[in-house]
XYZ file of C-alpha atoms in Angstrom:
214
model
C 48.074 151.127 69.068
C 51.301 150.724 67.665
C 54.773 148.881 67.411
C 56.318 149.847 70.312
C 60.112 149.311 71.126
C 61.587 147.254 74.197
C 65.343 147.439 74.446
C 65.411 145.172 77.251
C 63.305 142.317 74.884
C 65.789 142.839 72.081
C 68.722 142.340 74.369
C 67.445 139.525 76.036
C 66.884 138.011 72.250
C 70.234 139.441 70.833
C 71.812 137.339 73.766
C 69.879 134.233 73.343
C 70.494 133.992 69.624
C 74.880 134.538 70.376
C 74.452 131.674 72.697
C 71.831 129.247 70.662
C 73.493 129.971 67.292
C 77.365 130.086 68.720
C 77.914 133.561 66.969
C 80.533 135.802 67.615
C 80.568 139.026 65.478
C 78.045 141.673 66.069
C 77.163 142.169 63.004
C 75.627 138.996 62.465
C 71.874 138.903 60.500
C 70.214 136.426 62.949
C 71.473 138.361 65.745
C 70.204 141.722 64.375
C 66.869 140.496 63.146
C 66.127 138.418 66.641
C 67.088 141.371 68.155
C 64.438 143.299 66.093
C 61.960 141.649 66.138
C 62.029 141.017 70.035
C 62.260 144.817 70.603
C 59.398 145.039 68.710
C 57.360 143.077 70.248
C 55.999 141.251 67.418
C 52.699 139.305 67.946
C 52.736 137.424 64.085
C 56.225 136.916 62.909
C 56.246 135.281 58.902
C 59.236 133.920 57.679
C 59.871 131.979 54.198
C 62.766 129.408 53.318
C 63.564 126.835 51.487
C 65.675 123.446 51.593
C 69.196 124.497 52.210
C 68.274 128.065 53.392
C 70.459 129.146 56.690
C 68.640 128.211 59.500
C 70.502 130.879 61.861
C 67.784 133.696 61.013
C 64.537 131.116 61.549
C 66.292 130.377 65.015
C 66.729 133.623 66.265
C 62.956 134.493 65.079
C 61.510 131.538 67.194
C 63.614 132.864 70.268
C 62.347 136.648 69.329
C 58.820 134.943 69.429
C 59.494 133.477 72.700
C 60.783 136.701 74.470
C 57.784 138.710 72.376
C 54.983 136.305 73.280
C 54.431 136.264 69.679
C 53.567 133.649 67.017
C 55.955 132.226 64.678
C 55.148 131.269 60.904
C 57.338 129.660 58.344
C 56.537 129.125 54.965
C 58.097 126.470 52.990
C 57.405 125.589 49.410
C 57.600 121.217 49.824
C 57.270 118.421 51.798
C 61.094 117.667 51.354
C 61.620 121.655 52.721
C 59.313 121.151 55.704
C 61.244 117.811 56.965
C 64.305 119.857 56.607
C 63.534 122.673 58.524
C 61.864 120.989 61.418
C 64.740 118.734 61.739
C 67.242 121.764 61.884
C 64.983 123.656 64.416
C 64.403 120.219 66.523
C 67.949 119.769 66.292
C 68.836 123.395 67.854
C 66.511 122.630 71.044
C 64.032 125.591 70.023
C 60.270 125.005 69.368
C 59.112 124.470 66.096
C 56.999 127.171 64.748
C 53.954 126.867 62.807
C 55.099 125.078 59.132
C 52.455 125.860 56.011
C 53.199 123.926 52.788
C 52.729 126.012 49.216
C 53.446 128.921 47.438
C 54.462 131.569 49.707
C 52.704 134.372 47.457
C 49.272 132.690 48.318
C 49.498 131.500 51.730
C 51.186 134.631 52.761
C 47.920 136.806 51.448
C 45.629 133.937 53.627
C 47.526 135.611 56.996
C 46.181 138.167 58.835
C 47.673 140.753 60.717
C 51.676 140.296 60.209
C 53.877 142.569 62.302
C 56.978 141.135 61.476
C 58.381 139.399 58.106
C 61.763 138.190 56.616
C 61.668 137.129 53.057
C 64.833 136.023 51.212
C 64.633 139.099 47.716
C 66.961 136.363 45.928
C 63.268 134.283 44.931
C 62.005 135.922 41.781
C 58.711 135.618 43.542
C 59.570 137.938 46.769
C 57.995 141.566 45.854
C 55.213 139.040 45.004
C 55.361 137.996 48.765
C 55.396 141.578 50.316
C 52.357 143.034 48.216
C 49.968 140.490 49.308
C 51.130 140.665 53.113
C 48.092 141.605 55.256
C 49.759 143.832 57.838
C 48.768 144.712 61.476
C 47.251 147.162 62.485
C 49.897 148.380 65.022
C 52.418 148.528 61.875
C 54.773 146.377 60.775
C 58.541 145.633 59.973
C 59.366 143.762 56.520
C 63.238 142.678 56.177
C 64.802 141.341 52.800
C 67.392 139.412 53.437
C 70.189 139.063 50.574
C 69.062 142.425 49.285
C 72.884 143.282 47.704
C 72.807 140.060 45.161
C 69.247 141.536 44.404
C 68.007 141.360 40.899
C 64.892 143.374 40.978
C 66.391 146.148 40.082
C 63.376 148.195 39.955
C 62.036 147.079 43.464
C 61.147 149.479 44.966
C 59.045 149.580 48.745
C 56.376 152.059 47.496
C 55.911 150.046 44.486
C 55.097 146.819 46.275
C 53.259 148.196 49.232
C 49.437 149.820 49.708
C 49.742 153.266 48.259
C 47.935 154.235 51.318
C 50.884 152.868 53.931
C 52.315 154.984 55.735
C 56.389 154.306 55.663
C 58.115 155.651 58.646
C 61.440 154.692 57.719
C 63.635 152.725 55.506
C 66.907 151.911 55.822
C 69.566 149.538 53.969
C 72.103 147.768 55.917
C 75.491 146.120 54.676
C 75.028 143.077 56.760
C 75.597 139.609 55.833
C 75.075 140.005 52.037
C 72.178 143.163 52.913
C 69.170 143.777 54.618
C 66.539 146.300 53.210
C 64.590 147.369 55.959
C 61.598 149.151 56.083
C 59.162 150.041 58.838
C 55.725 150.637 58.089
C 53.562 153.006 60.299
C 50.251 151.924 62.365
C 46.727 151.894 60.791
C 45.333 155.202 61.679
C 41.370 155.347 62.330
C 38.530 158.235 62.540
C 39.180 161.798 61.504
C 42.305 163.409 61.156
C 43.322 165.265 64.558
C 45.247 168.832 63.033
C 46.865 169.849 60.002
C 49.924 166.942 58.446
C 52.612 167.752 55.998
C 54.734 165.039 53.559
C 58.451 165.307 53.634
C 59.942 163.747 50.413
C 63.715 161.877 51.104
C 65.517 160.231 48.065
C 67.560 156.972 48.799
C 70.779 157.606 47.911
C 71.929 153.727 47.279
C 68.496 153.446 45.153
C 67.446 156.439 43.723
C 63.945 155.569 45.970
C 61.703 158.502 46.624
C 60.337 158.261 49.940
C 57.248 159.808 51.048
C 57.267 160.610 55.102
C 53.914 162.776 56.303
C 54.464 164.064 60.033
């Protein structure tokens, strides 16, 4: 199996999120990730923030969740964060999503099978998050949010993920202040069925070598 799109899920999302959040521009990040991540249909959605984070983006993931049938997770790193966020999410009239106390590096590598996850790349800790991220097996979609004010300069997604994942595309967008996108391909099991080939693209923001086989 793998991640399979639904248009009419993301719109249904993308709408919800306008109306919860009182958005107007289309280009707005909770919008587009909601949107995403309902289309996607994504079963184990993982999210960190932190006290006086937006709370626009954690919305719009709880009302992806809902439209996906999915499961929401948010990582916080305090008590203090935690009363925050469920306050904000109470407050908004959406359901709370699961809340896990700690270091998001080490609880993140205790979840299995994430198919969808926003981290914000202004923690020094974020490539951190991504390499220990057990993904799906249907594949998986990993957003960093805040990616232009990025100071991991050397970040790179084939640096923090499994050598042996597949990426099927990557993609950086100039909305809200960036989002570096990158969709990873489905677990592929047994034998090989026919000959494959790897197509090599450079990122021409980045300077990123990107390794496609079809």
């Amino acid at each position: 199996m793998k991640l399979v799109w639904s248009a009419e899920t993301a719109s249904k999302a993308f709408i919800d999120t306008v109306k919860t959040c009182k958005l107007s521009h289309e280009s707005s990040v909770a919008e587009l990730i909601s949107a995403m991540a309902a289309g996607w249909n994504a079963k184990l959605i993982v999210e960190t923030w932190s006290k006086g984070g937006m709370m626009q983006t954690s919305i719009g993931l709880a009302i992806a969740s809902h439209y996906a049938g999915g499961k929401h997770v948010c990582i916080v790193p305090d008590e203090e964060s935690k009363t925050e966020y469920v306050q904000a999410m109470e407050k908004a009239g959406k359901p709370v999503p699961e809340v896990k106390v700690g270091k998001p590096e080490e609880l993140v590598g205790g979840i299995e099978g994430i198919d969808f996850m926003v981290v914000d790349s202004s923690r020094k800790d974020f490539a951190n998050i991504f390499r220990v991220a057990k993904l799906g097996e249907r594949g998986a979609v990993l957003i960093c949010k805040n990616a232009s004010s990025r100071a991991a300069s050397d970040f790179g997604w084939r640096n923090v993920l499994d050598g042996k994942t597949r990426i099927v595309r990557h993609v950086f967008l100039p909305v809200g202040n960036g989002l570096d996108i990158v969709h990873v391909g489905a677990t592929i099991s047994g034998p090989k069925k026919g000959p494959s080939r790897w197509i090599k693209h450079v990122d021409r923001k980045t300077g990123e070598e990107i390794f496609i086989r079809t």
